[in-house]
Short mmCIF file of C-alpha atoms and ligand atoms in Angstrom, two decimals:
data_model
loop_
_atom_site.label_atom_id
_atom_site.label_comp_id
_atom_site.label_asym_id
_atom_site.label_seq_id
_atom_site.Cartn_x
_atom_site.Cartn_y
_atom_site.Cartn_z
CA UNK A 1 -9.82 9.22 21.53
CA UNK A 2 -7.89 9.44 18.25
CA UNK A 3 -7.17 6.15 16.51
CA UNK A 4 -3.86 7.49 15.13
CA UNK A 5 -0.70 6.91 17.21
CA UNK A 6 2.26 9.32 17.26
CA UNK A 7 5.17 8.28 15.09
CA UNK A 8 8.61 9.67 15.78
CA UNK A 9 10.02 6.35 14.98
CA UNK A 10 12.88 4.35 13.51
CA UNK A 11 11.58 2.35 10.57
CA UNK A 12 13.67 -0.63 9.52
CA UNK A 13 12.94 -1.38 5.90
CA UNK A 14 13.95 -4.56 4.08
CA UNK A 15 13.64 -4.55 0.29
CA UNK A 16 14.28 -0.82 -0.25
CA UNK A 17 16.12 -1.59 -3.52
CA UNK A 18 12.99 -3.26 -4.90
CA UNK A 19 10.08 -1.73 -6.79
CA UNK A 20 7.56 -1.17 -3.99
CA UNK A 21 10.31 -0.91 -1.35
CA UNK A 22 11.69 2.12 -3.22
CA UNK A 23 8.32 3.89 -3.01
CA UNK A 24 7.98 2.94 0.66
CA UNK A 25 11.45 4.31 1.41
CA UNK A 26 10.61 7.68 -0.16
CA UNK A 27 7.24 7.81 1.63
CA UNK A 28 8.81 7.02 5.02
CA UNK A 29 11.45 9.74 4.57
CA UNK A 30 8.83 12.26 3.47
CA UNK A 31 6.80 11.45 6.58
CA UNK A 32 9.79 12.11 8.83
CA UNK A 33 10.72 8.58 9.84
CA UNK A 34 14.30 7.79 10.69
CA UNK A 35 14.91 4.96 8.21
CA UNK A 36 17.43 2.14 8.31
CA UNK A 37 17.53 0.05 5.17
CA UNK A 38 18.55 -3.59 5.35
CA UNK A 39 19.63 -5.44 2.24
CA UNK A 40 22.32 -6.72 -0.04
CA UNK A 41 22.93 -3.28 -1.58
CA UNK A 42 22.16 0.28 -0.53
CA UNK A 43 19.12 1.92 -2.12
CA UNK A 44 19.78 4.76 -4.54
CA UNK A 45 18.18 8.04 -3.57
CA UNK A 46 18.19 11.54 -5.03
CA UNK A 47 21.23 13.48 -3.79
CA UNK A 48 19.42 15.59 -1.17
CA UNK A 49 18.18 12.51 0.72
CA UNK A 50 20.18 9.91 2.56
CA UNK A 51 19.42 6.83 4.55
CA UNK A 52 21.41 4.60 6.89
CA UNK A 53 22.04 1.25 5.28
CA UNK A 54 23.00 -2.06 6.86
CA UNK A 55 24.44 -4.51 4.36
CA UNK A 56 22.90 -7.93 4.89
CA UNK A 57 21.86 -10.92 2.82
CA UNK A 58 18.91 -12.11 4.88
CA UNK A 59 19.39 -15.61 3.46
CA UNK A 60 22.41 -15.81 5.76
CA UNK A 61 20.35 -14.91 8.85
CA UNK A 62 19.42 -11.74 10.76
CA UNK A 63 21.60 -8.61 10.51
CA UNK A 64 24.38 -8.27 13.07
CA UNK A 65 23.80 -4.86 14.61
CA UNK A 66 24.51 -3.58 18.11
CA UNK A 67 21.03 -3.54 19.65
CA UNK A 68 21.70 -0.40 21.69
CA UNK A 69 21.63 1.49 18.36
CA UNK A 70 17.87 1.45 18.77
CA UNK A 71 17.24 1.50 22.49
CA UNK A 72 15.95 5.04 22.63
CA UNK A 73 13.60 4.67 19.67
CA UNK A 74 10.25 3.24 18.90
CA UNK A 75 11.16 0.69 16.25
CA UNK A 76 8.93 -0.67 13.50
CA UNK A 77 9.89 -3.11 10.77
CA UNK A 78 8.60 -3.24 7.20
CA UNK A 79 9.25 -6.09 4.80
CA UNK A 80 9.00 -5.40 1.07
CA UNK A 81 11.06 -8.47 0.29
CA UNK A 82 10.37 -10.59 -2.74
CA UNK A 83 12.11 -13.38 -4.57
CA UNK A 84 13.96 -12.00 -7.61
CA UNK A 85 14.34 -15.40 -9.26
CA UNK A 86 10.87 -16.79 -8.53
CA UNK A 87 11.95 -20.46 -8.68
CA UNK A 88 10.62 -22.92 -6.10
CA UNK A 89 13.67 -23.02 -3.85
CA UNK A 90 14.25 -19.28 -4.11
CA UNK A 91 10.61 -18.60 -3.21
CA UNK A 92 10.94 -20.54 0.06
CA UNK A 93 14.37 -19.06 0.77
CA UNK A 94 13.19 -15.45 0.40
CA UNK A 95 9.43 -15.33 1.05
CA UNK A 96 9.79 -17.55 4.11
CA UNK A 97 13.48 -17.74 5.11
CA UNK A 98 14.56 -14.10 4.64
CA UNK A 99 11.36 -12.84 6.25
CA UNK A 100 11.90 -15.22 9.17
CA UNK A 101 15.39 -13.79 9.70
CA UNK A 102 13.91 -10.29 9.62
CA UNK A 103 11.23 -11.26 12.15
CA UNK A 104 13.86 -12.68 14.48
CA UNK A 105 15.76 -9.37 14.23
CA UNK A 106 12.54 -7.45 14.92
CA UNK A 107 11.91 -9.60 18.02
CA UNK A 108 15.44 -9.00 19.35
CA UNK A 109 14.83 -5.27 18.97
CA UNK A 110 11.44 -5.55 20.65
CA UNK A 111 9.98 -3.82 17.60
CA UNK A 112 6.45 -2.58 18.10
CA UNK A 113 5.07 -3.46 14.71
CA UNK A 114 5.87 -5.59 11.65
CA UNK A 115 4.30 -4.68 8.31
CA UNK A 116 4.52 -7.44 5.71
CA UNK A 117 3.99 -6.82 2.02
CA UNK A 118 2.30 -10.00 0.83
CA UNK A 119 -0.04 -10.57 -2.15
CA UNK A 120 -3.79 -10.98 -2.65
CA UNK A 121 -3.28 -14.20 -4.62
CA UNK A 122 -2.32 -16.14 -1.46
CA UNK A 123 -6.04 -16.32 -0.63
CA UNK A 124 -6.32 -19.09 -3.28
CA UNK A 125 -2.93 -20.75 -3.06
CA UNK A 126 -1.76 -23.15 -5.75
CA UNK A 127 1.84 -22.08 -6.35
CA UNK A 128 5.01 -22.61 -4.40
CA UNK A 129 5.66 -18.92 -3.72
CA UNK A 130 2.11 -18.52 -2.40
CA UNK A 131 2.59 -21.41 0.06
CA UNK A 132 5.88 -19.86 1.19
CA UNK A 133 4.24 -16.46 1.70
CA UNK A 134 1.38 -18.04 3.64
CA UNK A 135 3.78 -20.00 5.84
CA UNK A 136 5.49 -16.75 6.82
CA UNK A 137 2.16 -14.95 7.33
CA UNK A 138 1.25 -17.68 9.86
CA UNK A 139 4.62 -17.38 11.56
CA UNK A 140 4.22 -13.62 11.89
CA UNK A 141 0.68 -13.89 13.25
CA UNK A 142 1.71 -16.48 15.84
CA UNK A 143 4.79 -14.46 16.90
CA UNK A 144 2.72 -12.23 19.17
CA UNK A 145 4.15 -9.09 17.56
CA UNK A 146 1.70 -6.46 16.36
CA UNK A 147 1.41 -6.94 12.60
CA UNK A 148 -0.25 -5.68 9.44
CA UNK A 149 -0.24 -8.02 6.47
CA UNK A 150 -0.84 -6.06 3.28
CA UNK A 151 -2.13 -8.15 0.38
CA UNK A 152 -2.23 -5.95 -2.71
CA UNK A 153 -3.76 -6.69 -6.10
CA UNK A 154 -1.69 -6.14 -9.26
CA UNK A 155 0.80 -3.28 -9.51
CA UNK A 156 0.59 -0.92 -12.49
CA UNK A 157 4.00 -2.09 -13.70
CA UNK A 158 2.78 -5.69 -13.81
CA UNK A 159 0.11 -4.71 -16.34
CA UNK A 160 2.53 -2.85 -18.57
CA UNK A 161 4.57 -5.68 -20.06
CA UNK A 162 3.06 -5.32 -23.53
CA UNK A 163 3.53 -1.59 -24.04
CA UNK A 164 6.73 -1.95 -26.07
CA UNK A 165 5.15 -4.62 -28.30
CA UNK A 166 2.15 -2.44 -29.07
CA UNK A 167 4.38 0.48 -29.84
CA UNK A 168 6.20 -1.77 -32.30
CA UNK A 169 2.86 -2.48 -34.04
CA UNK A 170 2.27 -5.94 -32.56
CA UNK A 171 -1.09 -7.25 -31.32
CA UNK A 172 -2.22 -7.21 -27.72
CA UNK A 173 -2.29 -10.70 -26.24
CA UNK A 174 -5.14 -11.80 -24.01
CA UNK A 175 -5.82 -15.17 -22.47
CA UNK A 176 -9.10 -16.81 -23.49
CA UNK A 177 -11.60 -13.95 -24.05
CA UNK A 178 -9.56 -11.51 -21.93
CA UNK A 179 -12.76 -10.81 -20.02
CA UNK A 180 -12.68 -13.63 -17.48
CA UNK A 181 -10.17 -12.13 -15.06
CA UNK A 182 -9.91 -8.67 -13.56
CA UNK A 183 -8.04 -6.66 -10.95
CA UNK A 184 -8.08 -3.28 -9.26
CA UNK A 185 -4.52 -2.20 -10.02
CA UNK A 186 -2.65 -0.01 -7.56
CA UNK A 187 0.22 2.44 -8.12
CA UNK A 188 3.54 2.23 -6.26
CA UNK A 189 2.89 5.62 -4.60
CA UNK A 190 -0.59 4.69 -3.37
CA UNK A 191 0.54 1.32 -2.05
CA UNK A 192 3.51 2.89 -0.26
CA UNK A 193 1.16 5.42 1.37
CA UNK A 194 -1.13 2.59 2.48
CA UNK A 195 1.82 0.64 3.92
CA UNK A 196 2.92 3.71 5.93
CA UNK A 197 -0.62 4.16 7.17
CA UNK A 198 -0.44 0.66 8.65
CA UNK A 199 2.21 1.95 11.08
CA UNK A 200 -0.07 4.53 12.66
CA UNK A 201 -3.70 3.63 12.00
CA UNK A 202 -4.85 1.35 14.80
CA UNK A 203 -7.68 -0.03 12.65
CA UNK A 204 -4.97 -1.69 10.54
CA UNK A 205 -3.17 -3.36 13.48
CA UNK A 206 -3.25 -7.18 13.65
CA UNK A 207 -5.14 -7.41 10.39
CA UNK A 208 -4.78 -9.05 7.01
CA UNK A 209 -5.50 -6.26 4.55
CA UNK A 210 -6.37 -7.08 0.95
CA UNK A 211 -6.06 -3.86 -1.01
CA UNK A 212 -6.57 -2.57 -4.53
CA UNK A 213 -6.38 0.79 -6.20
CA UNK A 214 -9.43 2.90 -7.05
CA UNK A 215 -12.08 0.88 -8.90
CA UNK A 216 -13.77 -0.24 -10.98
CA UNK A 217 -12.13 -3.61 -11.56
CA UNK A 218 -10.47 -3.79 -14.97
CA UNK A 219 -10.35 -6.89 -17.17
CA UNK A 220 -7.33 -7.80 -19.28
CA UNK A 221 -9.37 -6.90 -22.37
CA UNK A 222 -10.21 -3.47 -20.93
CA UNK A 223 -6.48 -2.87 -20.26
CA UNK A 224 -5.88 -3.48 -23.96
CA UNK A 225 -8.66 -1.05 -24.90
CA UNK A 226 -7.03 1.57 -22.68
CA UNK A 227 -3.62 1.05 -24.23
CA UNK A 228 -4.91 1.36 -27.80
CA UNK A 229 -6.85 4.47 -26.85
CA UNK A 230 -3.67 6.00 -25.44
CA UNK A 231 -1.52 5.13 -28.46
CA UNK A 232 -4.38 6.21 -30.72
CA UNK A 233 -4.35 3.07 -32.82
CA UNK A 234 -7.11 0.61 -33.76
CA UNK A 235 -7.30 -2.34 -31.38
CA UNK A 236 -5.43 -5.43 -32.58
CA UNK A 237 -5.96 -8.38 -30.32
CA UNK A 238 -4.67 -11.96 -30.29
CA UNK A 239 -6.43 -14.50 -28.08
CA UNK A 240 -4.41 -17.31 -26.57
CA UNK A 241 -6.07 -20.25 -24.80
CA UNK A 242 -4.86 -20.37 -21.20
CA UNK A 243 -4.67 -24.18 -21.62
CA UNK A 244 -1.44 -23.49 -23.52
CA UNK A 245 0.39 -23.16 -20.17
CA UNK A 246 -1.16 -26.42 -18.93
CA UNK A 247 -0.18 -28.39 -22.02
CA UNK A 248 3.44 -27.20 -21.88
CA UNK A 249 3.62 -27.80 -18.13
CA UNK A 250 2.20 -31.33 -18.59
CA UNK A 251 4.76 -32.11 -21.31
CA UNK A 252 7.53 -30.98 -19.00
CA UNK A 253 6.33 -32.95 -15.96
CA UNK A 254 8.38 -36.15 -16.50
CA UNK A 255 11.61 -34.15 -16.98
CA UNK A 256 10.99 -31.73 -14.13
CA UNK A 257 11.64 -34.45 -11.55
CA UNK A 258 15.15 -34.84 -12.96
CA UNK A 259 16.30 -31.22 -12.82
CA UNK A 260 15.71 -28.28 -10.53
CA UNK A 261 16.05 -25.89 -13.49
CA UNK A 262 13.27 -27.66 -15.40
CA UNK A 263 11.13 -27.86 -12.26
CA UNK A 264 11.46 -24.07 -12.00
CA UNK A 265 10.57 -23.60 -15.66
CA UNK A 266 7.50 -25.74 -15.10
CA UNK A 267 6.60 -23.64 -12.05
CA UNK A 268 6.83 -20.47 -14.21
CA UNK A 269 4.30 -22.03 -16.61
CA UNK A 270 2.02 -22.79 -13.66
CA UNK A 271 2.41 -19.15 -12.53
CA UNK A 272 1.51 -18.03 -16.08
CA UNK A 273 -1.59 -20.20 -16.01
CA UNK A 274 -2.58 -18.84 -12.60
CA UNK A 275 -2.39 -15.21 -13.71
CA UNK A 276 -4.18 -16.03 -16.97
CA UNK A 277 -7.12 -17.60 -15.17
CA UNK A 278 -7.45 -16.07 -11.68
CA UNK A 279 -8.55 -12.54 -10.84
CA UNK A 280 -6.54 -10.38 -8.46
CA UNK A 281 -9.64 -9.48 -6.46
CA UNK A 282 -11.04 -10.55 -3.12
CA UNK A 283 -12.32 -14.13 -3.20
CA UNK A 284 -15.73 -14.43 -1.58
CA UNK A 285 -16.06 -17.88 -0.03
CA UNK A 286 -19.77 -17.52 0.44
CA UNK A 287 -20.59 -16.90 -3.21
CA UNK A 288 -17.52 -18.85 -4.46
CA UNK A 289 -16.47 -16.03 -6.81
CA UNK A 290 -14.13 -13.08 -7.04
CA UNK A 291 -15.98 -10.07 -5.70
CA UNK A 292 -14.88 -6.70 -7.12
CA UNK A 293 -17.41 -4.90 -4.92
CA UNK A 294 -15.86 -6.41 -1.77
CA UNK A 295 -12.25 -5.69 -2.76
CA UNK A 296 -11.09 -2.71 -0.67
CA UNK A 297 -9.73 0.29 -2.55
CA UNK A 298 -7.09 2.87 -1.71
CA UNK A 299 -5.57 5.83 -3.50
CA UNK A 300 -6.34 7.96 -6.50
CA UNK A 301 -3.84 7.01 -9.19
CA UNK A 302 -5.37 5.52 -12.33
CA UNK A 303 -3.91 2.91 -14.66
CA UNK A 304 -4.99 4.99 -17.67
CA UNK A 305 -2.79 7.91 -16.56
CA UNK A 306 0.10 5.52 -15.85
CA UNK A 307 -0.20 4.14 -19.40
CA UNK A 308 -0.25 7.67 -20.78
CA UNK A 309 2.94 8.67 -18.99
CA UNK A 310 4.61 5.31 -19.73
CA UNK A 311 3.93 5.76 -23.44
CA UNK A 312 5.25 9.31 -23.32
CA UNK A 313 8.25 8.85 -21.03
CA UNK A 314 8.96 5.11 -21.20
CA UNK A 315 9.06 2.61 -18.36
CA UNK A 316 12.41 3.54 -16.85
CA UNK A 317 12.31 2.92 -13.10
CA UNK A 318 9.49 0.39 -13.50
CA UNK A 319 11.48 -2.84 -13.68
CA UNK A 320 9.01 -5.30 -15.16
CA UNK A 321 10.79 -8.33 -13.72
CA UNK A 322 8.91 -11.49 -14.65
CA UNK A 323 5.88 -9.61 -15.96
CA UNK A 324 6.95 -8.88 -19.52
CA UNK A 325 4.11 -10.97 -20.96
CA UNK A 326 1.30 -9.39 -18.92
N1 NAP B 401 4.00 -7.55 -9.05
C1 NAP B 401 2.79 -7.47 -8.55
O1 NAP B 401 1.84 -7.06 -9.22
C2 NAP B 401 2.56 -7.86 -7.11
C3 NAP B 401 1.26 -7.80 -6.62
C4 NAP B 401 1.04 -8.09 -5.28
C5 NAP B 401 2.11 -8.44 -4.46
N2 NAP B 401 3.37 -8.53 -4.97
C6 NAP B 401 4.48 -8.86 -4.01
O2 NAP B 401 5.12 -7.65 -3.63
C7 NAP B 401 6.43 -7.94 -3.14
C8 NAP B 401 7.42 -6.91 -3.65
O3 NAP B 401 7.38 -6.85 -5.06
P1 NAP B 401 8.43 -5.96 -5.85
O4 NAP B 401 8.07 -6.03 -7.30
O5 NAP B 401 8.57 -4.64 -5.17
O6 NAP B 401 9.78 -6.84 -5.61
P2 NAP B 401 11.24 -6.60 -6.20
O7 NAP B 401 11.30 -5.34 -6.99
O8 NAP B 401 11.68 -7.86 -6.86
O9 NAP B 401 12.12 -6.37 -4.86
C9 NAP B 401 12.48 -7.42 -4.01
C10 NAP B 401 13.31 -6.86 -2.88
O10 NAP B 401 13.67 -7.95 -1.99
C11 NAP B 401 15.09 -7.87 -1.75
N3 NAP B 401 15.67 -9.18 -1.44
C12 NAP B 401 15.47 -10.34 -2.09
N4 NAP B 401 16.22 -11.31 -1.53
C13 NAP B 401 16.90 -10.74 -0.50
C14 NAP B 401 17.83 -11.22 0.47
N5 NAP B 401 18.22 -12.48 0.46
N6 NAP B 401 18.34 -10.37 1.40
C15 NAP B 401 17.96 -9.05 1.38
N7 NAP B 401 17.08 -8.53 0.49
C16 NAP B 401 16.56 -9.38 -0.44
C17 NAP B 401 15.64 -7.36 -3.07
O11 NAP B 401 16.98 -6.91 -2.87
P3 NAP B 401 18.09 -6.93 -4.06
O12 NAP B 401 17.95 -5.59 -4.74
O13 NAP B 401 19.37 -7.12 -3.34
O14 NAP B 401 17.74 -8.08 -4.98
C18 NAP B 401 14.65 -6.24 -3.37
O15 NAP B 401 14.93 -5.11 -2.61
C19 NAP B 401 6.73 -9.38 -3.60
O16 NAP B 401 6.69 -10.20 -2.47
C20 NAP B 401 5.60 -9.71 -4.55
O17 NAP B 401 5.26 -11.09 -4.52
C21 NAP B 401 3.62 -8.24 -6.27
#
């Protein structure tokens, strides 16, 4: 028996205006899905493609749609939601609250499958957004709906925040030696393909799926080496102690209790410290270390080629969001 199910299906996609959601939208359309986007604004597509869009701020609750719109279809739901602001309250509102509203909508539609884009870092949670993501993962798992929870490593765009600085002749910043943390970065196209696969590949049903791009794992230092090779310039590196984030965060602690804005700023420093000191690879409980060899891989796109095209064509379309430093 084949382990691939047929898929003439309506795919409801939340987050299609976001970075990965945009890739997922294009992949779904290419694969022949009938797509309905749900979000605050309609996604922009090239002129020959179109998609039905339902305007909805999921912070206000599930979309109001006549359910019989879907009765004849197999319906699946994909969440590529993410908090734009990243502050503590916003993290809970979006990563937990908006996803909860989407799940409730999926349940009303008797959707067959819910694919959640999560993050590999929730395996070692220390930050507010990770706790919010985990709380929703648990809610989804206990809902009884068939699910796939995709936990990717770093996206290419998140490792591209220093390109403009290097082009301007500045040094490449690494934390500590730059060799203590690593990841298996994945491209938007490859991740979108993997997410679509979750809808049809039974081996990915009811699973938590950590996923990276093609190996080997790359340290922050090695990313710098790649960038200087691509711009054909001698490597200039500046090492920053990761403790810098801790010191600033500690200094802010007494004031953070007085203001939500300062509490968020402090949380951003804690996020900076996390990314400066933790690898985006599978954590192996047994050996108590990040295990590159155990981190699953998918796709063929390479960070080196992404850097080459980014240096040639710029980073338009790759909104760096909060990742300008990394
Ligand atoms: N960056 C990385 O390397 C990395 C690695 C692993 C996992 N992740 C995770 O991957 C996910 C997606 O990342 P991304 O960079 O693609 O995110 P993104 O570009 O910031 O997109 C977020 C999406 O969520 C939508 N959204 C937010 N609040 C909403 C609301 N209240 N109602 C409806 N839609 C709402 C946004 O819509 P609007 O356009 O209306 O704002 C946007 O479409 C995140 O959860 C992130 O934590 C990231």
